[in-house]
Structure formats: structure tokens, C-alpha cells
Amino acid sequence: MFIKRFLLTQYGLRCYLCQHRSKSTVGHQKTTTVLGQSYEVDPWTNVSPAILEKIGMNLHSQKYHPICLIRQRIQDFFYKRFTKRGNPIFSVFDNESPVVSLKQNFDNLLVPENHPSRNQADSYYLNSAYMLRAHCTAHQQDFIRAGLNSFLIVGDVYRRDTVDSSHYPVFHQLDGVRLFDKHDLFEERVSQPDALQLFDDTKHSALNQAGHAIEATLAVQHDLKSTLEDMATILFGKDIETQWVDAYFPFTHPSWELEIKYQDKWLEVLGCGVIQQQILNKSGAGSKVGWAFGMGLERLAMKLYDIPDIRLFWSKDQRFLDQFRVDDPHSNIQFKPFSIHPPCDIDLSFWIPEMFQENDFYDLVRSLGGNIVEKVELIDVYTYTKLKRTSHCYRITYRHPDRVMEKVEADAITKKIAAEASTKLNVKLR
Ligand code: PHE
């Protein structure tokens, strides 16, 4: 999210929530309630009821759910690897509310004011002060401030995105943080730890932050990379090939992404780096240095268990869930598809207004079509230069998990989508 989203432009403010209310609702909704808390609706509000329904489902804590199994495997790895007198030193937090302030999601993490990830087109806002977290890193500073040195945060995160088999507006992440004082960092690694420093006057470079001694950066980097490589081995087996790619995140420097070779393709599995000292200084941990990483669990689970479509994680179908009923989370499971009913494709074309955001349309399709929508693809863009008008043609792929999707049924949903798109998004149907 923090490196790839620079193409989007800011767009107009409007009340999206009210637009999704049924027609019978009279008046303007002034607040929206999430987990018992009310939030004033304002022009930043863009959460839809379909998204709010997902809050509290906590797939990462549902026993036997594949997202929970994979989280248990990672958690076990951290418990076993890092111990003090035989006890795990990592604490795990899996029950933080997904509603966070913009300060938690962005400012605390040094995300610049004009960073594209702050756009309404990319994140779900309850209003101009609160949002659904776009990453679990949003809680990092709070836990550091509370005095924790080693912790994992697991939770549901929310991002506005395209609609296809590997993107869903809600998914799960696991973040990890480890902080070191001089003693923690050097004692096990070198014979004369006292000769080494965490901080000195080293200048900023691609390899380290200003003020971090080179030996400290390298030791943190080594601990981080070896930990995450070992975690990849625990998940994917000892023969898994991995590679490190330089990356950028506002809250770490240097930063990397870990890729694994899976079925002959490099697949990005996580982002990580050395925590920006400014964050530690502001959180009462200025005498320490540390690393952080964050990764999406669906993507890992899809590879690990051969799950072909991200919507399946939300399935209540026992034919899906029963395949993961294992008491040992380390069991090998290969998902066997139980339904491959044929899809039904319908194309929809319209002229777009000046302030059009594709993510608004994807959200609308998800809200009205639910999980029957497998994919939405922009298949044609046509600009009529004379009239300065642009038309988009989207192909909506419907597929029912349990039965054949009838064309009439798909047509009826598409009709509703078309009607809402023209009233709510101001498109002109062709
Ligand atoms: N929060 C980042 C993301 O969602 C991942 C990350 C976490 C990167 C911690 C570095 C450190 O993309």
C-alpha cells in the first residue's frame, strides 16, 4: 500500500454512507455506529454497510479457520524462537478494534500529509478523524508506548481495491515488532559487546538511518532477515527459495520486501525494515533500536493451502470449512475445490463523470452483488475527443459457489448496479 499507490488522484468529498441507505430511509443519517461507538458522518465518510458487516467476524480467531491456522503457525514460531528462561517473550494482540484514528494509521507512522495512501479512494473512512485501519502497523506506536519490546499484532484490515480472485476489501494482517537495548542486541552476537554502540554520528544513507551506528543497523537487519527467512521455511518447507528486495515505507529505514519463489514465480510476502528512530523517540523507547514487519495472511494461506479464490475465506459452507478441521495447525492441507460451476459474464458500459474513481464502482458492485461477484474488470476505455467524454466498459464475472448462475439472475443484479451507478456515481449508461 505504501509504495504502489502513487497513481491515484484526490477526488471530491461526498457522503457515501447515506447513498447506500435504502430508499425508504427518510432524512440524512448523522452518525454511524461501529462496535458500540458512534461516529459523526461527515464528507469524508465512505464506509458502506457491506463493509461494516465484516467488522467483528475476526476470522483470525475462529478455531479451524485457515486464516487462524496460519496465524497459529506463525505465532508458534515466534513463541519457540524467542524465549527467556524457557518462556516466550513475544506477546500477541489479536483483539484491537479495527477503528483507528487517522493519527494512528498515518501520522504516528510518519506518513506524509500528501501521501496517496491517505486518499478516500484507497481507505475506508468513518469520518475525517476515524477510519478502518488499512494496516495493523496502526497499533505499533501504542504498544511501544505501553512498554512492550516484542509483540505481534493480528487483525482484519480494510482497503478499497479492485475486485478479483486475490483482492477483497477486508483481509488479515500480522505485524511484528522487536526492540533491543545494547545488551540484547550485542550480547549473544559478539565477545566484547561493550566495545559496540547503538548510536553514533553516522550520516543517513541508503543503508542506515542518521545516528544509527553501522554495527547496530547490521545486527538489527541480520536478526530481522534471519527471523523472517526461518519463518518462511517453517511455512513453506526448507527448500523454499527466498529473495530480499529493497523497498520503501515511511516508518522504516532501510526497508525490504521478502519474496518467495512459488510455482516458478516470485511472490511478495511481507514488508519490513528498521523502525524509524523518530517513532521510538516519540514513544519513550528512544534508547532502543528495533525492527518491524507486516504481512497479509490471505495471500499466504491461498498459496499454502491452494485456495483459488479469496472470497472462499468468507464462506460458511461446511465443504470449505471442514477441510481445515485439524487439531495440529502444522498439518499439510491441500484444498479440494467442491464447486466449479460455470461463471456468467455481463458487460456494462457507461460514460464517466469528471470526478470518477474506479474504486467507487468496485465498492458498489461488491455491495449489491455480494460474494457472487468473482471479478470486475475494466475491459475497455474509450475517449470521444470531440465531446471530451470517456466511457468505461466493465466485465462483471458472476459465479455462484453452490449452483449454476443463471443469466437472468446476473442480468437482474447488473440492472441494479447500473441504476445505482447512474444515480450515485453520476455515470451515464450507454
Ligand atoms: N504496514 C505495511 C503494509 O501494510 C507493512 C510493514 C509493516 C512494512 C511494518 C514495514 C514495517 O504494507
Short mmCIF file of C-alpha atoms and ligand atoms in Angstrom, two decimals:
data_model
loop_
_atom_site.label_atom_id
_atom_site.label_comp_id
_atom_site.label_asym_id
_atom_site.label_seq_id
_atom_site.Cartn_x
_atom_site.Cartn_y
_atom_site.Cartn_z
CA MET A 1 0.00 0.00 0.00
CA PHE A 2 2.77 2.39 0.85
CA ILE A 3 4.79 2.00 -2.27
CA LYS A 4 2.46 1.12 -5.08
CA ARG A 5 -0.32 3.62 -4.79
CA PHE A 6 1.08 6.75 -6.29
CA LEU A 7 -1.09 6.94 -9.39
CA LEU A 8 -4.34 7.89 -7.75
CA THR A 9 -5.59 11.44 -7.65
CA GLN A 10 -7.59 13.17 -4.91
CA TYR A 11 -11.29 13.35 -5.62
CA GLY A 12 -14.38 15.16 -4.46
CA LEU A 13 -15.83 14.71 -1.00
CA ARG A 14 -19.26 13.29 -0.55
CA CYS A 15 -21.34 11.23 1.80
CA TYR A 16 -21.15 7.65 0.61
CA LEU A 17 -22.84 6.02 3.57
CA CYS A 18 -26.10 7.89 3.10
CA GLN A 19 -26.09 6.95 -0.55
CA HIS A 20 -26.18 3.31 0.39
CA ARG A 21 -29.20 3.66 2.65
CA SER A 22 -32.37 2.12 1.30
CA LYS A 23 -34.72 4.48 -0.46
CA SER A 24 -37.28 4.23 2.32
CA THR A 25 -34.93 5.92 4.74
CA VAL A 26 -36.11 9.43 5.28
CA GLY A 27 -33.65 12.14 6.18
CA HIS A 28 -29.92 12.22 6.47
CA GLN A 29 -28.04 9.78 8.67
CA LYS A 30 -25.90 11.76 11.10
CA THR A 31 -23.92 9.06 12.86
CA THR A 32 -22.82 5.55 12.22
CA THR A 33 -22.26 3.03 14.99
CA VAL A 34 -19.39 0.55 14.98
CA LEU A 35 -18.71 -1.82 17.90
CA GLY A 36 -20.95 0.25 20.15
CA GLN A 37 -19.26 3.59 19.36
CA SER A 38 -20.96 6.35 17.36
CA TYR A 39 -19.11 8.34 14.73
CA GLU A 40 -20.40 11.57 13.21
CA VAL A 41 -20.89 11.26 9.47
CA ASP A 42 -19.05 13.96 7.52
CA PRO A 43 -17.89 14.47 3.93
CA TRP A 44 -15.04 12.02 4.48
CA THR A 45 -17.39 9.13 5.32
CA ASN A 46 -17.12 6.42 2.69
CA VAL A 47 -17.79 3.15 4.58
CA SER A 48 -20.56 1.02 3.12
CA PRO A 49 -22.91 -1.28 5.07
CA ALA A 50 -21.38 -4.28 3.28
CA ILE A 51 -18.01 -3.38 4.78
CA LEU A 52 -19.31 -2.60 8.24
CA GLU A 53 -20.92 -6.06 8.35
CA LYS A 54 -17.48 -7.65 8.26
CA ILE A 55 -16.36 -5.98 11.49
CA GLY A 56 -16.27 -8.41 14.40
CA MET A 57 -16.12 -11.55 12.25
CA ASN A 58 -12.49 -11.98 13.34
CA LEU A 59 -11.59 -14.86 11.04
CA HIS A 60 -8.10 -14.78 12.57
CA SER A 61 -9.58 -16.01 15.86
CA GLN A 62 -12.08 -18.59 14.54
CA LYS A 63 -10.84 -22.01 15.54
CA TYR A 64 -10.01 -24.17 12.46
CA HIS A 65 -10.40 -21.28 10.03
CA PRO A 66 -7.44 -21.32 7.57
CA ILE A 67 -6.58 -17.71 8.50
CA CYS A 68 -6.47 -18.76 12.14
CA LEU A 69 -4.40 -21.88 11.37
CA ILE A 70 -1.76 -19.87 9.57
CA ARG A 71 -1.68 -17.28 12.32
CA GLN A 72 -1.18 -20.10 14.87
CA ARG A 73 1.74 -21.45 12.87
CA ILE A 74 3.43 -18.06 12.79
CA GLN A 75 2.66 -17.39 16.44
CA ASP A 76 4.12 -20.79 17.46
CA PHE A 77 7.25 -19.99 15.50
CA PHE A 78 7.74 -16.73 17.42
CA TYR A 79 6.94 -18.35 20.76
CA LYS A 80 9.54 -21.06 20.21
CA ARG A 81 12.26 -18.93 18.67
CA PHE A 82 12.35 -16.17 21.24
CA THR A 83 12.39 -17.31 24.84
CA LYS A 84 13.73 -16.16 28.17
CA ARG A 85 14.31 -18.85 30.79
CA GLY A 86 12.07 -21.13 28.75
CA ASN A 87 9.17 -18.67 28.42
CA PRO A 88 8.06 -16.99 25.19
CA ILE A 89 8.89 -13.29 25.14
CA PHE A 90 6.55 -12.24 22.32
CA SER A 91 3.09 -11.01 23.34
CA VAL A 92 0.25 -11.44 20.87
CA PHE A 93 -2.58 -8.92 20.43
CA ASP A 94 -5.48 -10.05 18.27
CA ASN A 95 -8.42 -8.11 19.59
CA GLU A 96 -7.72 -4.44 18.88
CA SER A 97 -10.65 -2.57 17.38
CA PRO A 98 -10.21 -2.05 13.63
CA VAL A 99 -11.47 1.51 14.06
CA VAL A 100 -8.40 3.70 14.48
CA SER A 101 -7.70 7.40 14.30
CA LEU A 102 -6.00 8.87 11.25
CA LYS A 103 -3.22 9.70 13.66
CA GLN A 104 -2.70 6.01 14.44
CA ASN A 105 -2.92 4.85 10.85
CA PHE A 106 -0.80 7.63 9.34
CA ASP A 107 0.68 10.44 11.48
CA ASN A 108 2.24 8.28 14.19
CA LEU A 109 3.94 6.35 11.41
CA LEU A 110 5.33 9.45 9.69
CA VAL A 111 3.16 9.02 6.60
CA PRO A 112 3.37 12.43 4.86
CA GLU A 113 0.27 14.64 4.64
CA ASN A 114 0.11 14.30 0.85
CA HIS A 115 0.82 10.56 0.70
CA PRO A 116 -1.55 8.81 -1.76
CA SER A 117 -2.49 6.16 0.80
CA ARG A 118 -4.49 8.87 2.61
CA ASN A 119 -6.91 9.24 -0.33
CA GLN A 120 -10.56 8.48 0.15
CA ALA A 121 -10.25 6.29 -2.92
CA ASP A 122 -7.91 3.94 -1.08
CA SER A 123 -9.13 3.71 2.52
CA TYR A 124 -12.43 3.43 4.38
CA TYR A 125 -13.20 6.49 6.49
CA LEU A 126 -15.82 6.72 9.23
CA ASN A 127 -15.24 10.46 9.16
CA SER A 128 -12.35 12.89 8.90
CA ALA A 129 -10.83 11.68 12.21
CA TYR A 130 -11.50 7.90 12.26
CA MET A 131 -11.08 5.14 9.74
CA LEU A 132 -10.95 1.37 9.42
CA ARG A 133 -7.28 0.51 9.80
CA ALA A 134 -5.53 -0.05 6.48
CA HIS A 135 -2.74 -1.98 8.20
CA CYS A 136 -2.01 -3.46 11.61
CA THR A 137 1.01 -1.16 11.89
CA ALA A 138 -1.54 1.42 13.07
CA HIS A 139 -1.21 -0.05 16.59
CA GLN A 140 2.56 -0.20 16.66
CA GLN A 141 3.21 3.04 18.49
CA ASP A 142 0.58 2.38 21.17
CA PHE A 143 2.21 -0.90 22.18
CA ILE A 144 5.72 0.53 22.16
CA ARG A 145 4.50 3.39 24.32
CA ALA A 146 2.98 0.83 26.71
CA GLY A 147 6.50 -0.50 27.24
CA LEU A 148 6.44 -3.66 25.11
CA ASN A 149 9.61 -4.81 23.38
CA SER A 150 8.47 -7.87 21.42
CA PHE A 151 4.96 -8.27 20.11
CA LEU A 152 2.73 -9.47 17.29
CA ILE A 153 -0.49 -7.78 16.22
CA VAL A 154 -3.05 -9.76 14.23
CA GLY A 155 -6.24 -8.31 12.82
CA ASP A 156 -8.60 -7.50 9.99
CA VAL A 157 -7.60 -4.59 7.75
CA TYR A 158 -9.66 -2.66 5.22
CA ARG A 159 -8.67 -1.26 1.83
CA ARG A 160 -10.62 -0.10 -1.17
CA ASP A 161 -9.38 -2.03 -4.15
CA THR A 162 -10.15 -3.84 -7.38
CA VAL A 163 -12.44 -6.90 -7.41
CA ASP A 164 -10.80 -10.17 -8.43
CA SER A 165 -9.80 -13.56 -7.07
CA SER A 166 -6.95 -12.21 -4.96
CA HIS A 167 -8.36 -8.86 -3.76
CA TYR A 168 -11.07 -8.37 -1.18
CA PRO A 169 -11.78 -5.12 0.68
CA VAL A 170 -11.21 -6.85 4.03
CA PHE A 171 -8.24 -9.09 4.71
CA HIS A 172 -5.98 -10.02 7.62
CA GLN A 173 -2.51 -8.96 8.56
CA LEU A 174 0.08 -9.98 11.10
CA ASP A 175 2.63 -7.40 12.20
CA GLY A 176 5.66 -7.98 14.38
CA VAL A 177 7.98 -5.69 16.34
CA ARG A 178 11.19 -6.41 18.23
CA LEU A 179 13.15 -3.77 20.13
CA PHE A 180 16.67 -4.16 21.50
CA ASP A 181 18.79 -2.33 24.00
CA LYS A 182 22.56 -2.54 23.61
CA HIS A 183 22.78 -5.61 25.78
CA ASP A 184 20.00 -7.51 23.91
CA LEU A 185 21.46 -6.71 20.53
CA PHE A 186 25.13 -7.46 21.00
CA GLU A 187 25.50 -9.85 23.91
CA GLU A 188 24.76 -13.07 22.03
CA ARG A 189 26.47 -11.96 18.87
CA VAL A 190 29.93 -10.77 19.85
CA SER A 191 32.52 -11.48 22.54
CA GLN A 192 33.06 -7.83 23.53
CA PRO A 193 29.62 -6.22 23.41
CA ASP A 194 30.79 -3.20 25.38
CA ALA A 195 33.01 -2.10 22.53
CA LEU A 196 29.94 -1.60 20.31
CA GLN A 197 27.35 1.19 20.16
CA LEU A 198 23.72 1.55 19.16
CA PHE A 199 24.09 5.22 18.30
CA ASP A 200 26.85 7.44 16.91
CA ASP A 201 27.14 10.24 14.38
CA THR A 202 26.84 8.13 11.21
CA LYS A 203 25.05 10.08 8.47
CA HIS A 204 21.88 8.97 6.72
CA SER A 205 22.45 6.67 3.72
CA ALA A 206 20.61 4.02 1.74
CA LEU A 207 21.97 1.52 4.26
CA ASN A 208 21.17 3.21 7.56
CA GLN A 209 19.40 5.98 9.44
CA ALA A 210 21.24 9.07 10.63
CA GLY A 211 22.54 8.41 14.14
CA HIS A 212 22.42 4.61 13.99
CA ALA A 213 25.84 3.02 14.38
CA ILE A 214 26.60 0.75 11.43
CA GLU A 215 27.11 -2.27 13.73
CA ALA A 216 23.66 -1.69 15.24
CA THR A 217 21.89 -1.41 11.87
CA LEU A 218 23.63 -4.52 10.62
CA ALA A 219 22.83 -6.53 13.73
CA VAL A 220 19.15 -5.49 13.65
CA GLN A 221 18.99 -6.24 9.94
CA HIS A 222 20.57 -9.65 10.46
CA ASP A 223 18.15 -10.55 13.26
CA LEU A 224 15.17 -9.40 11.18
CA LYS A 225 16.13 -11.15 7.98
CA SER A 226 17.16 -14.43 9.57
CA THR A 227 13.95 -14.50 11.63
CA LEU A 228 11.74 -13.93 8.59
CA GLU A 229 13.64 -16.36 6.37
CA ASP A 230 13.25 -19.03 9.04
CA MET A 231 9.55 -18.21 9.30
CA ALA A 232 9.20 -18.72 5.52
CA THR A 233 10.89 -22.10 5.90
CA ILE A 234 8.52 -23.12 8.67
CA LEU A 235 5.55 -22.23 6.47
CA PHE A 236 6.70 -23.41 3.06
CA GLY A 237 9.35 -26.04 3.80
CA LYS A 238 13.14 -25.94 3.92
CA ASP A 239 13.55 -25.95 0.14
CA ILE A 240 11.70 -22.67 -0.34
CA GLU A 241 13.74 -20.08 -2.28
CA THR A 242 13.65 -16.54 -0.92
CA GLN A 243 14.98 -13.16 -2.05
CA TRP A 244 15.17 -9.69 -0.50
CA VAL A 245 14.08 -6.66 -2.50
CA ASP A 246 14.74 -3.06 -1.39
CA ALA A 247 11.52 -1.24 -0.55
CA TYR A 248 10.22 1.99 0.91
CA PHE A 249 7.92 2.53 3.89
CA PRO A 250 7.63 5.87 5.71
CA PHE A 251 8.01 4.12 9.09
CA THR A 252 11.16 2.04 8.47
CA HIS A 253 14.61 2.60 7.00
CA PRO A 254 16.21 0.70 5.47
CA SER A 255 13.19 -1.32 4.26
CA TRP A 256 12.77 -4.55 2.34
CA GLU A 257 10.24 -6.93 0.95
CA LEU A 258 10.65 -10.67 1.21
CA GLU A 259 9.72 -12.68 -1.85
CA ILE A 260 9.39 -16.42 -2.10
CA LYS A 261 9.59 -18.49 -5.25
CA TYR A 262 6.32 -20.28 -5.57
CA GLN A 263 5.46 -22.38 -8.62
CA ASP A 264 8.22 -20.62 -10.57
CA LYS A 265 7.03 -17.11 -9.75
CA TRP A 266 8.40 -14.62 -7.23
CA LEU A 267 5.67 -13.74 -4.77
CA GLU A 268 5.94 -10.83 -2.35
CA VAL A 269 5.00 -12.00 1.14
CA LEU A 270 5.87 -9.20 3.53
CA GLY A 271 7.28 -5.74 4.08
CA CYS A 272 9.78 -4.92 6.85
CA GLY A 273 12.63 -2.74 7.99
CA VAL A 274 14.49 -0.99 10.78
CA ILE A 275 11.99 1.16 12.72
CA GLN A 276 12.46 4.92 12.20
CA GLN A 277 14.18 6.14 15.35
CA GLN A 278 11.88 9.16 15.42
CA ILE A 279 8.97 6.79 16.17
CA LEU A 280 10.84 5.16 19.06
CA ASN A 281 11.94 8.55 20.40
CA LYS A 282 8.33 9.75 20.44
CA SER A 283 7.17 6.57 22.19
CA GLY A 284 9.50 6.54 25.17
CA ALA A 285 11.82 3.91 23.65
CA GLY A 286 14.50 6.28 22.39
CA SER A 287 17.30 4.28 23.99
CA LYS A 288 16.45 1.23 21.86
CA VAL A 289 16.58 0.22 18.21
CA GLY A 290 14.30 -2.26 16.53
CA TRP A 291 12.73 -3.96 13.58
CA ALA A 292 9.15 -4.30 12.31
CA PHE A 293 7.42 -6.33 9.65
CA GLY A 294 3.87 -6.74 8.36
CA MET A 295 2.27 -9.32 6.12
CA GLY A 296 -1.06 -10.31 4.63
CA LEU A 297 -2.37 -13.69 5.74
CA GLU A 298 -4.82 -14.45 2.91
CA ARG A 299 -2.10 -14.35 0.31
CA LEU A 300 -0.01 -16.82 2.31
CA ALA A 301 -2.96 -19.07 3.04
CA MET A 302 -4.00 -19.13 -0.63
CA LYS A 303 -0.55 -20.42 -1.60
CA LEU A 304 -0.11 -22.72 1.35
CA TYR A 305 -3.47 -24.47 1.03
CA ASP A 306 -4.08 -23.99 -2.70
CA ILE A 307 -7.17 -21.85 -2.18
CA PRO A 308 -8.04 -20.40 -5.58
CA ASP A 309 -10.31 -17.51 -4.62
CA ILE A 310 -10.08 -15.02 -1.74
CA ARG A 311 -13.89 -14.96 -1.30
CA LEU A 312 -13.74 -18.54 -0.03
CA PHE A 313 -12.32 -17.31 3.30
CA TRP A 314 -15.73 -15.77 4.00
CA SER A 315 -17.62 -18.93 3.07
CA LYS A 316 -19.84 -20.54 5.68
CA ASP A 317 -20.07 -23.65 3.54
CA GLN A 318 -19.06 -26.72 5.54
CA ARG A 319 -17.50 -28.22 2.43
CA PHE A 320 -14.93 -25.44 2.72
CA LEU A 321 -14.60 -25.18 6.49
CA ASP A 322 -14.47 -28.94 7.13
CA GLN A 323 -11.30 -29.27 5.07
CA PHE A 324 -9.45 -27.25 7.72
CA ARG A 325 -10.70 -29.07 10.84
CA VAL A 326 -7.31 -30.23 12.03
CA ASP A 327 -6.05 -30.11 15.57
CA ASP A 328 -2.45 -29.57 14.55
CA PRO A 329 -2.12 -26.25 12.67
CA HIS A 330 1.07 -27.60 11.11
CA SER A 331 -0.82 -30.35 9.22
CA ASN A 332 -0.45 -30.34 5.47
CA ILE A 333 -3.73 -29.41 3.84
CA GLN A 334 -4.47 -29.17 0.17
CA PHE A 335 -7.83 -27.61 -0.54
CA LYS A 336 -10.04 -29.62 -2.89
CA PRO A 337 -12.48 -27.41 -4.81
CA PHE A 338 -16.05 -28.55 -4.26
CA SER A 339 -17.78 -26.31 -6.71
CA ILE A 340 -16.63 -25.28 -10.13
CA HIS A 341 -19.91 -24.07 -11.52
CA PRO A 342 -19.53 -22.07 -14.71
CA PRO A 343 -19.26 -18.28 -14.43
CA CYS A 344 -21.57 -15.83 -16.12
CA ASP A 345 -20.04 -12.66 -17.61
CA ILE A 346 -22.02 -9.46 -18.17
CA ASP A 347 -20.56 -6.27 -19.64
CA LEU A 348 -21.66 -2.82 -18.56
CA SER A 349 -20.62 0.41 -20.33
CA PHE A 350 -21.10 3.98 -19.25
CA TRP A 351 -19.77 7.49 -19.72
CA ILE A 352 -17.88 8.52 -16.62
CA PRO A 353 -18.19 11.91 -14.95
CA GLU A 354 -15.11 14.06 -14.41
CA MET A 355 -14.54 13.01 -10.79
CA PHE A 356 -14.86 9.27 -11.27
CA GLN A 357 -12.97 6.77 -9.10
CA GLU A 358 -12.91 3.15 -10.21
CA ASN A 359 -12.85 2.02 -6.56
CA ASP A 360 -16.25 3.66 -6.01
CA PHE A 361 -17.68 1.45 -8.73
CA TYR A 362 -15.97 -1.68 -7.35
CA ASP A 363 -17.41 -0.96 -3.92
CA LEU A 364 -20.86 -0.51 -5.35
CA VAL A 365 -20.65 -3.83 -7.22
CA ARG A 366 -19.49 -5.62 -4.06
CA SER A 367 -22.29 -4.05 -2.04
CA LEU A 368 -25.02 -5.07 -4.46
CA GLY A 369 -23.59 -8.32 -5.84
CA GLY A 370 -22.00 -9.64 -2.64
CA ASN A 371 -19.79 -12.68 -2.88
CA ILE A 372 -21.45 -13.88 -6.08
CA VAL A 373 -19.23 -11.39 -7.89
CA GLU A 374 -15.95 -13.09 -8.67
CA LYS A 375 -14.26 -10.36 -10.63
CA VAL A 376 -14.79 -6.92 -12.13
CA GLU A 377 -12.50 -6.00 -14.99
CA LEU A 378 -12.15 -2.72 -16.83
CA ILE A 379 -12.02 -4.18 -20.34
CA ASP A 380 -12.29 -1.04 -22.46
CA VAL A 381 -11.68 2.68 -22.13
CA TYR A 382 -12.83 4.84 -24.99
CA THR A 383 -12.44 8.61 -25.23
CA TYR A 384 -14.63 10.55 -27.59
CA THR A 385 -12.31 13.51 -28.09
CA LYS A 386 -14.82 15.77 -29.82
CA LEU A 387 -17.17 15.74 -26.86
CA LYS A 388 -14.37 15.28 -24.30
CA ARG A 389 -16.17 12.27 -22.88
CA THR A 390 -14.71 8.98 -21.70
CA SER A 391 -16.52 5.72 -21.49
CA HIS A 392 -15.59 2.68 -19.40
CA CYS A 393 -16.71 -0.85 -20.12
CA TYR A 394 -16.55 -3.27 -17.19
CA ARG A 395 -16.93 -7.03 -17.38
CA ILE A 396 -18.58 -8.38 -14.25
CA THR A 397 -17.98 -12.08 -13.69
CA TYR A 398 -20.60 -13.76 -11.52
CA ARG A 399 -20.11 -17.24 -10.12
CA HIS A 400 -22.28 -18.89 -7.51
CA PRO A 401 -20.48 -21.22 -5.08
CA ASP A 402 -23.31 -23.75 -4.94
CA ARG A 403 -25.08 -23.75 -8.24
CA VAL A 404 -25.10 -22.55 -11.83
CA MET A 405 -25.52 -18.80 -12.05
CA GLU A 406 -28.50 -18.16 -14.35
CA LYS A 407 -28.15 -15.34 -16.88
CA VAL A 408 -31.46 -13.77 -15.82
CA GLU A 409 -30.24 -13.59 -12.25
CA ALA A 410 -26.95 -11.97 -13.27
CA ASP A 411 -28.85 -9.56 -15.52
CA ALA A 412 -31.11 -8.51 -12.66
CA ILE A 413 -28.16 -7.73 -10.37
CA THR A 414 -26.38 -5.88 -13.19
CA LYS A 415 -29.51 -3.80 -13.73
CA LYS A 416 -29.49 -2.75 -10.09
CA ILE A 417 -25.77 -1.97 -10.29
CA ALA A 418 -26.37 0.13 -13.42
CA ALA A 419 -29.22 2.02 -11.77
CA GLU A 420 -27.21 2.80 -8.62
CA ALA A 421 -24.15 3.72 -10.63
CA SER A 422 -26.13 6.29 -12.56
CA THR A 423 -27.81 7.84 -9.53
CA LYS A 424 -24.94 7.60 -7.02
CA LEU A 425 -21.84 7.87 -9.16
CA ASN A 426 -23.32 10.10 -11.89
CA VAL A 427 -22.34 7.84 -14.76
CA LYS A 428 -24.37 7.87 -17.99
CA LEU A 429 -25.28 4.38 -19.16
CA ARG A 430 -24.56 3.63 -22.83
N1 PHE B 1 2.23 -1.91 7.04
C1 PHE B 1 2.94 -2.28 5.84
C2 PHE B 1 1.88 -2.63 4.75
O1 PHE B 1 0.76 -2.89 5.08
C3 PHE B 1 3.87 -3.46 6.08
C4 PHE B 1 5.02 -3.12 7.01
C5 PHE B 1 4.89 -3.25 8.37
C6 PHE B 1 6.23 -2.68 6.49
C7 PHE B 1 5.94 -2.93 9.24
C8 PHE B 1 7.29 -2.37 7.31
C9 PHE B 1 7.14 -2.50 8.68
O2 PHE B 1 2.18 -2.64 3.57
#
